[in-house]
PDB file of C-alpha atoms in Angstrom:
ATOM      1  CA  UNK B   1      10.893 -59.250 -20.075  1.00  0.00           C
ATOM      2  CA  UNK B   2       8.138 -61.621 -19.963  1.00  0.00           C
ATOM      3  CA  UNK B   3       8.423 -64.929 -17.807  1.00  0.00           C
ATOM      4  CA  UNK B   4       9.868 -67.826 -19.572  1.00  0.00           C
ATOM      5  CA  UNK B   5       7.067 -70.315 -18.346  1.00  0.00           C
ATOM      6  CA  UNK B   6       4.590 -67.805 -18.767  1.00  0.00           C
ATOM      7  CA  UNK B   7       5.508 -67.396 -22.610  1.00  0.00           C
ATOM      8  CA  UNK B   8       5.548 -71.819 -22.890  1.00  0.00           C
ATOM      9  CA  UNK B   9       1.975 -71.735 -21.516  1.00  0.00           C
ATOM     10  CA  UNK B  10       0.509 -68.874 -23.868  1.00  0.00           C
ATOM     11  CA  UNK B  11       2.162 -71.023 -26.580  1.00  0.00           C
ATOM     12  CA  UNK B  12       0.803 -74.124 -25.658  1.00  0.00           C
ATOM     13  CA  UNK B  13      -2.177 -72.851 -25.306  1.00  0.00           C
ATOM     14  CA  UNK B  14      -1.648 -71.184 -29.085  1.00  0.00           C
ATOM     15  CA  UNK B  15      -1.075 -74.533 -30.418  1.00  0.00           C
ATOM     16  CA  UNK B  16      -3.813 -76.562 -28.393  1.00  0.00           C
ATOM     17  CA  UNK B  17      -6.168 -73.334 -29.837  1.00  0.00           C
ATOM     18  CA  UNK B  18      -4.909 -73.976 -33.621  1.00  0.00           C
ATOM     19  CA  UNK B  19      -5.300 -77.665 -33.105  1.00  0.00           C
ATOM     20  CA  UNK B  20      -8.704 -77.641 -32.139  1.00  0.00           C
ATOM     21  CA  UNK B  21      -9.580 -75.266 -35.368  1.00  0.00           C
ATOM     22  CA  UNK B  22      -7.624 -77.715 -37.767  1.00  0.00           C
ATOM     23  CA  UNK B  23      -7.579 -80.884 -36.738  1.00  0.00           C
ATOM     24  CA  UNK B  24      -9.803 -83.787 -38.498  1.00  0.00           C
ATOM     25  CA  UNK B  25      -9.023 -86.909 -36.060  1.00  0.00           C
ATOM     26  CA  UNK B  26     -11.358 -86.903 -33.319  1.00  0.00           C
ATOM     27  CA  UNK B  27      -8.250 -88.633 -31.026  1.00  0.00           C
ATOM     28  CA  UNK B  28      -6.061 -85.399 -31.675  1.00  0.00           C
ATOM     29  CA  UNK B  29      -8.833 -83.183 -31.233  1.00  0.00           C
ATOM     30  CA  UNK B  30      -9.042 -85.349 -27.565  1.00  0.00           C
ATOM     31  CA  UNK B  31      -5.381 -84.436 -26.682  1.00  0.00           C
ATOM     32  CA  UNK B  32      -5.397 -80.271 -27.995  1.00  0.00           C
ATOM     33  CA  UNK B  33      -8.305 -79.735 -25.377  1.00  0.00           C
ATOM     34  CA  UNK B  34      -6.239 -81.835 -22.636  1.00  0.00           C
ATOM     35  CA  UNK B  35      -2.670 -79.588 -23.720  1.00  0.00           C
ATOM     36  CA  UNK B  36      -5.249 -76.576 -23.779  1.00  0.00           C
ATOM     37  CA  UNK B  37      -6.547 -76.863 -20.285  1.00  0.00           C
ATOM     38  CA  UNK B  38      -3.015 -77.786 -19.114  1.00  0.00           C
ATOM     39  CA  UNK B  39      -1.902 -74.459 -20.630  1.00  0.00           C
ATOM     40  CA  UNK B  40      -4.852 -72.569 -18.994  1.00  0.00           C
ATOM     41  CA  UNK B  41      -3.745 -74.128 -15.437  1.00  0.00           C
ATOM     42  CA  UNK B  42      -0.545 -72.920 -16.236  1.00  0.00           C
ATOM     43  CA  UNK B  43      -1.401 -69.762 -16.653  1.00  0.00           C
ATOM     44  CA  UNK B  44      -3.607 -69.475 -13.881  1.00  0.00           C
ATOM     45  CA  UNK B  45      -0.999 -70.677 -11.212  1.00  0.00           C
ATOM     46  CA  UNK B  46       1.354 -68.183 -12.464  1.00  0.00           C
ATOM     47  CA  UNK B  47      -0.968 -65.780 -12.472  1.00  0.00           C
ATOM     48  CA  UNK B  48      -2.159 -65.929  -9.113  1.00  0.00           C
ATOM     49  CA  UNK B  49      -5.547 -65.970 -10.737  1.00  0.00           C
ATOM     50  CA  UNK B  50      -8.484 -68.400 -11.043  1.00  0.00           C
ATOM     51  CA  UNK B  51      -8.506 -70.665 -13.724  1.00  0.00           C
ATOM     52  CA  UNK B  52     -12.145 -69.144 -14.208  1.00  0.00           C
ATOM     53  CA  UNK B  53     -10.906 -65.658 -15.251  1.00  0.00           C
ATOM     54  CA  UNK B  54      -8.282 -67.289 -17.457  1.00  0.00           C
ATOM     55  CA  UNK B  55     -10.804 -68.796 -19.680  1.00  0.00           C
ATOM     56  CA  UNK B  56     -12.653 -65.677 -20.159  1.00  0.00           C
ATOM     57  CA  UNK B  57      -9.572 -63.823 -20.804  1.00  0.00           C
ATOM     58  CA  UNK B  58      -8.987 -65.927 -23.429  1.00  0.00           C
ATOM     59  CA  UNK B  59     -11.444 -68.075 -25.211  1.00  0.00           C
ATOM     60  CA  UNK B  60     -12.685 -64.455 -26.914  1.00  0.00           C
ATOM     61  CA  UNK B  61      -8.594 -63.716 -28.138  1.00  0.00           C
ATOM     62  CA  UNK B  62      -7.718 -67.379 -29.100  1.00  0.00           C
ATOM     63  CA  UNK B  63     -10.532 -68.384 -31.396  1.00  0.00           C
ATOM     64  CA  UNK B  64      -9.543 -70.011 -34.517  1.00  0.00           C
ATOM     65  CA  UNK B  65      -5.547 -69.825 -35.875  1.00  0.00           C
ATOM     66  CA  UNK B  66      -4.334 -67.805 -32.779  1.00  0.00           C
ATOM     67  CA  UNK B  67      -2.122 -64.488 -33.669  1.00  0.00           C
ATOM     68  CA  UNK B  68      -1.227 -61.323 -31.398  1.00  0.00           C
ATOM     69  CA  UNK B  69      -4.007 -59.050 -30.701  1.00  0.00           C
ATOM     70  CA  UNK B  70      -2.497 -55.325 -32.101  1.00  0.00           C
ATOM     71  CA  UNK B  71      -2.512 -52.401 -29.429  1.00  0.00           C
ATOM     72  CA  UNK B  72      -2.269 -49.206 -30.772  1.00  0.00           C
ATOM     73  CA  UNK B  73      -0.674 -46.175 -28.920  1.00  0.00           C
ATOM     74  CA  UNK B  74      -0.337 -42.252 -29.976  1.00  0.00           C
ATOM     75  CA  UNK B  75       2.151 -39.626 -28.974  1.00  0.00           C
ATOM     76  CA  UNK B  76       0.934 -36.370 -29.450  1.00  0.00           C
ATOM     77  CA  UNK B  77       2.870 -33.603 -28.488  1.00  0.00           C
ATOM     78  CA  UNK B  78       2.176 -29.924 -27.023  1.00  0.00           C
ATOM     79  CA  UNK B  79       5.822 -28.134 -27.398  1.00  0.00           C
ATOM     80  CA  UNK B  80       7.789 -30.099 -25.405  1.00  0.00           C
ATOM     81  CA  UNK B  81       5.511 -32.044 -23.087  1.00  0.00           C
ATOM     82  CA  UNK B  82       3.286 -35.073 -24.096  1.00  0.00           C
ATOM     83  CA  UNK B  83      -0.028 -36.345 -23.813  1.00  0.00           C
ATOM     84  CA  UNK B  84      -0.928 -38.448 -21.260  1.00  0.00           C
ATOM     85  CA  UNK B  85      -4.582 -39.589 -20.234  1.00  0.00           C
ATOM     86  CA  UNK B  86      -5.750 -41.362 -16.731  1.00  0.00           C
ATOM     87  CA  UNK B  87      -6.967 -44.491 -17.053  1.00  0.00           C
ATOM     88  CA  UNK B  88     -10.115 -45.520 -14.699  1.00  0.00           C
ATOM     89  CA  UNK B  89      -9.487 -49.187 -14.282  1.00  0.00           C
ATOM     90  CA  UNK B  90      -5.755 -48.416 -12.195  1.00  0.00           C
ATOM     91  CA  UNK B  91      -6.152 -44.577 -12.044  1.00  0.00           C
ATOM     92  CA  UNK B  92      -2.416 -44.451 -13.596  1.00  0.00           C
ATOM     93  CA  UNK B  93      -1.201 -42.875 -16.710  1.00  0.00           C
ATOM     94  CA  UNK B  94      -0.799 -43.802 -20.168  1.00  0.00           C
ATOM     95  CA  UNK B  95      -0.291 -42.894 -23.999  1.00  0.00           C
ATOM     96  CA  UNK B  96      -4.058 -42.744 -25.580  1.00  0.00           C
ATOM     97  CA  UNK B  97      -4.585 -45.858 -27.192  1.00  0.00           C
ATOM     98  CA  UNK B  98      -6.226 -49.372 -27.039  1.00  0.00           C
ATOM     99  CA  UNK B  99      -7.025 -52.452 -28.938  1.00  0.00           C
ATOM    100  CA  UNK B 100      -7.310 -51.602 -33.120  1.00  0.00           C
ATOM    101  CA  UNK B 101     -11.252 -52.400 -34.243  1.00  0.00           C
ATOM    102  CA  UNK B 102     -11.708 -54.477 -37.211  1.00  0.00           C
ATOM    103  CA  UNK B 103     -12.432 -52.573 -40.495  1.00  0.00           C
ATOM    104  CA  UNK B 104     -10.430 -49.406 -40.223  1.00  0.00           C
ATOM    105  CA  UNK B 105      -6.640 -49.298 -40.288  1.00  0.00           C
ATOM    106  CA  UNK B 106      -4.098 -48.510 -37.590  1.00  0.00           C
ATOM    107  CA  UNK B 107      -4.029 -45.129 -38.232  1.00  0.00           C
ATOM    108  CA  UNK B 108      -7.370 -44.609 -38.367  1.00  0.00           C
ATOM    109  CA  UNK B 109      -7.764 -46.418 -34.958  1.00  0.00           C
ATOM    110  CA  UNK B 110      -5.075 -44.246 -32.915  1.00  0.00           C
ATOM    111  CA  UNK B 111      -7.144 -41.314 -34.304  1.00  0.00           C
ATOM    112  CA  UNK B 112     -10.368 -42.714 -33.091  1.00  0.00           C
ATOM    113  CA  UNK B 113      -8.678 -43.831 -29.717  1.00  0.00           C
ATOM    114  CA  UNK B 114      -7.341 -40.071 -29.139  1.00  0.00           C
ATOM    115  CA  UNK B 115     -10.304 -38.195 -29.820  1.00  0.00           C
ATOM    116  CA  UNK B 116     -12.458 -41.200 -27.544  1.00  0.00           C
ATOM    117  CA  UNK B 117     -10.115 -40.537 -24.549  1.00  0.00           C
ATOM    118  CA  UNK B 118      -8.771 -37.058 -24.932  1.00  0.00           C
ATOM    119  CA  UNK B 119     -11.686 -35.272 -26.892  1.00  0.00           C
ATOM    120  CA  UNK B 120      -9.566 -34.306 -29.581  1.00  0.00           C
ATOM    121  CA  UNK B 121      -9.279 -34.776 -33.649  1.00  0.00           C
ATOM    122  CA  UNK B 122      -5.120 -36.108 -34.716  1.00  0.00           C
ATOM    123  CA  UNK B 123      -3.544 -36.797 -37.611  1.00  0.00           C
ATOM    124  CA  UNK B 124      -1.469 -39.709 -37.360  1.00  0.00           C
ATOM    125  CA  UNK B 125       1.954 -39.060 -39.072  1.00  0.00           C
ATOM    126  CA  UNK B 126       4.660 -41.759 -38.883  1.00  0.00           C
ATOM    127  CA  UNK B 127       4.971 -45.047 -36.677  1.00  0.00           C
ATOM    128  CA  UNK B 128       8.213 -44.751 -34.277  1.00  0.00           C
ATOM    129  CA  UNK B 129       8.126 -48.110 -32.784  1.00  0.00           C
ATOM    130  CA  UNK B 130       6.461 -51.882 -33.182  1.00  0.00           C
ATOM    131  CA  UNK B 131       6.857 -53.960 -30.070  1.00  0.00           C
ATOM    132  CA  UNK B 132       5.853 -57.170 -29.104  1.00  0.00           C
ATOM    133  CA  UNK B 133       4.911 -56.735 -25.569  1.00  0.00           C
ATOM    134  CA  UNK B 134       6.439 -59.559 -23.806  1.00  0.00           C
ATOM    135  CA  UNK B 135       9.861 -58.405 -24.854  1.00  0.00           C
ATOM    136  CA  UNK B 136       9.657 -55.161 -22.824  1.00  0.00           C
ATOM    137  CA  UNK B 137       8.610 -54.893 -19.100  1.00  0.00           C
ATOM    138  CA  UNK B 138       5.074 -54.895 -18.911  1.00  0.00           C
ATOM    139  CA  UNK B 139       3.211 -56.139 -16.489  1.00  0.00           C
ATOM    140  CA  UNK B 140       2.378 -59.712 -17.172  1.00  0.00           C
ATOM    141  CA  UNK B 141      -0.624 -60.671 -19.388  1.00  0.00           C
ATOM    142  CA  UNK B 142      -1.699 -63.852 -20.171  1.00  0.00           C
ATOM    143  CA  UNK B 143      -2.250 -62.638 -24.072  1.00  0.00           C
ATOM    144  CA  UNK B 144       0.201 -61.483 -26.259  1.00  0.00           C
ATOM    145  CA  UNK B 145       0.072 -57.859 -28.140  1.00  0.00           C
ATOM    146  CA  UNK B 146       1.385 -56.090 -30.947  1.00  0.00           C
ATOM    147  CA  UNK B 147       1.783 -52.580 -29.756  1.00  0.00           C
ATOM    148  CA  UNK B 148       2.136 -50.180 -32.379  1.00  0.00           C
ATOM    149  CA  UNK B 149       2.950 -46.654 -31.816  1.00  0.00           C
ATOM    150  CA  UNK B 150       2.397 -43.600 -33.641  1.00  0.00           C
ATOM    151  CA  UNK B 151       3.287 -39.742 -33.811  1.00  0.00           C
ATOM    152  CA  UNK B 152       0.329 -37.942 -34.009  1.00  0.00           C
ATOM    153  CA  UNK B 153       0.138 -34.040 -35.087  1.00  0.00           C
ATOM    154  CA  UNK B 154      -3.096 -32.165 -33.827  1.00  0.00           C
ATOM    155  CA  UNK B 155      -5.181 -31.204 -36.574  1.00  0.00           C
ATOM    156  CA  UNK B 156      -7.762 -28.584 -34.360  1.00  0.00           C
ATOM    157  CA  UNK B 157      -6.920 -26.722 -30.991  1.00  0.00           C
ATOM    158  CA  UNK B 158     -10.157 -27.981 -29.013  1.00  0.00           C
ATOM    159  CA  UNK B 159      -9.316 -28.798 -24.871  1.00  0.00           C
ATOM    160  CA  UNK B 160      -8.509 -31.649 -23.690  1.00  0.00           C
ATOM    161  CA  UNK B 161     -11.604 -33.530 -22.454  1.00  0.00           C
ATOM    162  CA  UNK B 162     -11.327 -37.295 -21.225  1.00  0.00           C
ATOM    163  CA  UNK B 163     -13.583 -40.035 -22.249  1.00  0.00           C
ATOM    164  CA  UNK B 164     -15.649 -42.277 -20.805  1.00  0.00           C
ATOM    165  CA  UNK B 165     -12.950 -45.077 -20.107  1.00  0.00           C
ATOM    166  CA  UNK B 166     -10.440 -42.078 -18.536  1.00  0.00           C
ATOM    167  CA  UNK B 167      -9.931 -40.023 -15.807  1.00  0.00           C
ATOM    168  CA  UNK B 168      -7.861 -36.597 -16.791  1.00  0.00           C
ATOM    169  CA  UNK B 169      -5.864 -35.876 -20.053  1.00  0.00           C
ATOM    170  CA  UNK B 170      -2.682 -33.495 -19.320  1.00  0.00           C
ATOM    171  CA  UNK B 171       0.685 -32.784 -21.392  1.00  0.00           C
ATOM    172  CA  UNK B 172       3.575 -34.036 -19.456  1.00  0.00           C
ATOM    173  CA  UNK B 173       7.037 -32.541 -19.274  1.00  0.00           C
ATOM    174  CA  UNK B 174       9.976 -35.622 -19.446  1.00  0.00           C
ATOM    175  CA  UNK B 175      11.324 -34.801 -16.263  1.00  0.00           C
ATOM    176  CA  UNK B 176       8.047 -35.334 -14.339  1.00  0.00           C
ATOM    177  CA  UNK B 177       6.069 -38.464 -15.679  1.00  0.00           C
ATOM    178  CA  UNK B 178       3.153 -39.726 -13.633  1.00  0.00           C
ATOM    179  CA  UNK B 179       2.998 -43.531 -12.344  1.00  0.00           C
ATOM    180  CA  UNK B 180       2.466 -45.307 -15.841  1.00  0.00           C
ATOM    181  CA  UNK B 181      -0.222 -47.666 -16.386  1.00  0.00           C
ATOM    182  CA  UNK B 182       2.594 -50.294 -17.102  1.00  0.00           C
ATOM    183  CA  UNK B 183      -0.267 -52.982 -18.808  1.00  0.00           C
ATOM    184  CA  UNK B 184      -0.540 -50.528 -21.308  1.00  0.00           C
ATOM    185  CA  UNK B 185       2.870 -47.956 -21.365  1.00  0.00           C
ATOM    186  CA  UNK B 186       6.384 -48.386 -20.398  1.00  0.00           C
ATOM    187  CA  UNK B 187       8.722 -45.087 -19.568  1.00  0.00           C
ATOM    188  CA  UNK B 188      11.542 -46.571 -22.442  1.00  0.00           C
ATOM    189  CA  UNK B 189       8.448 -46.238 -25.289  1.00  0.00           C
ATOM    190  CA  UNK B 190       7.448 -42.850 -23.952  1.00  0.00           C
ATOM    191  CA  UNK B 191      11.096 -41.681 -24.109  1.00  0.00           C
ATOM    192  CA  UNK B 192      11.520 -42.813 -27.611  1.00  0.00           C
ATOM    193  CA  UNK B 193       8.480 -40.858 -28.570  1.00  0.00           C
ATOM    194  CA  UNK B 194      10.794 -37.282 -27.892  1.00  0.00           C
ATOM    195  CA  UNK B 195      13.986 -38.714 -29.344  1.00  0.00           C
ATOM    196  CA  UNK B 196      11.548 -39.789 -32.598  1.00  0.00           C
ATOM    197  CA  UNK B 197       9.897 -36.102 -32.426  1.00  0.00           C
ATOM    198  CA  UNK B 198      13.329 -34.851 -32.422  1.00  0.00           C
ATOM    199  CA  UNK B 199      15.150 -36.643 -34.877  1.00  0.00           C
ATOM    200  CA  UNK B 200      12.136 -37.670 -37.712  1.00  0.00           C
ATOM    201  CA  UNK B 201      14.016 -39.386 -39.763  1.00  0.00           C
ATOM    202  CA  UNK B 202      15.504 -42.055 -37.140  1.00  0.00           C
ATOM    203  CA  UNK B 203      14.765 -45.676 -37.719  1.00  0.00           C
ATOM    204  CA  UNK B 204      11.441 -47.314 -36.682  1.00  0.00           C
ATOM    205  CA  UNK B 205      12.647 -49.426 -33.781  1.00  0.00           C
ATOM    206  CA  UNK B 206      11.318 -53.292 -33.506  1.00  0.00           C
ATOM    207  CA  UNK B 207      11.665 -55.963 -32.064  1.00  0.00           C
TER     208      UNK B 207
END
């Protein structure tokens, strides 16, 4: 679960954002950009992380009316085990998957994120679970996320072959997961991906 004073500072740094788009008065405007560096010092001493890196971070996801970037992650499955890919930033494991690019849909981004970082063509079937990310345990993030997962059905039998932002692609029995990449994956939404694949006509689960 996300920290409580980390979630006040991403929204008061929300609303300072909003403010800033909106507002007419040139006094207001004054006192969104003093809440909005407040919020950014914030988040940098909770971080552990300078104030610098904050601002980047941010001032590309909080432009205009501020809303939850969407992360979109597939489960594909081999039998039993699932996919998994290496990520080169932490060199730990995750479900395929990234941010969703603007013009195509969120199926049509999971497919494009599979074949980018495991070389091969899915078919996106069904969604299994929408979380918002600062209600699981993830590591911290100064943003907030969407994170959308699919079930995804291979539609060619091509090898695996990892992209240019991964390490290694491998299917993955249950009983012997590799460290997760906990930014991205958590071992409860990787679980839910075989009790989905098992029982297809369960619930989507939210949050």
């Amino acid at each position: 679960m996300e920290n409580l004073w980390l979630n006040y500072a991403k929204r008061l740094h929300s609303i300072a954002r909003t403010g800033l788009t909106y507002s007419q008065d040139v006094y207001d405007k004054e006192r969104y950009s003093e809440v909005l560096e407040m919020a950014e010092e914030m988040l940098s001493l909770i971080g552990h992380v300078p104030i610098e890196r904050i601002h980047n971070l941010l001032s590309e996801h909080s432009k205009g009316y501020t809303t939850p970037k969407i992360d979109v992650r597939g489960a594909v499955f081999k039998g039993d085990k699932i996919l998994l890919v290496q990520e080169k930033s932490d060199k730990k494991w995750t479900l395929p998957g990234g941010f969703a690019d603007v013009g195509l849909s969120a199926s049509e981004n999971i497919e494009k994120e599979i074949k980018e970082e495991a070389g091969i063509s899915v078919k996106a079937h069904s969604i299994y679970s929408i979380r918002h990310k600062a209600k699981g345990d993830f590591s911290q993030d100064a943003r907030d996320f969407y994170k959308i997962y699919f079930l995804c059905d291979h539609s060619n039998s091509r090898p695996l072959n990892p992209g240019l932002e991964t390490l290694d692609a491998r299917y993955f029995d249950q009983n012997d997961i590799p460290p997760l990449s906990t930014g991205r994956i958590i071992e409860e939404d990787l679980k839910l991906a075989w009790i989905h694949k098992e029982n297809p006509q369960r619930s989507v689960a939210f949050d």
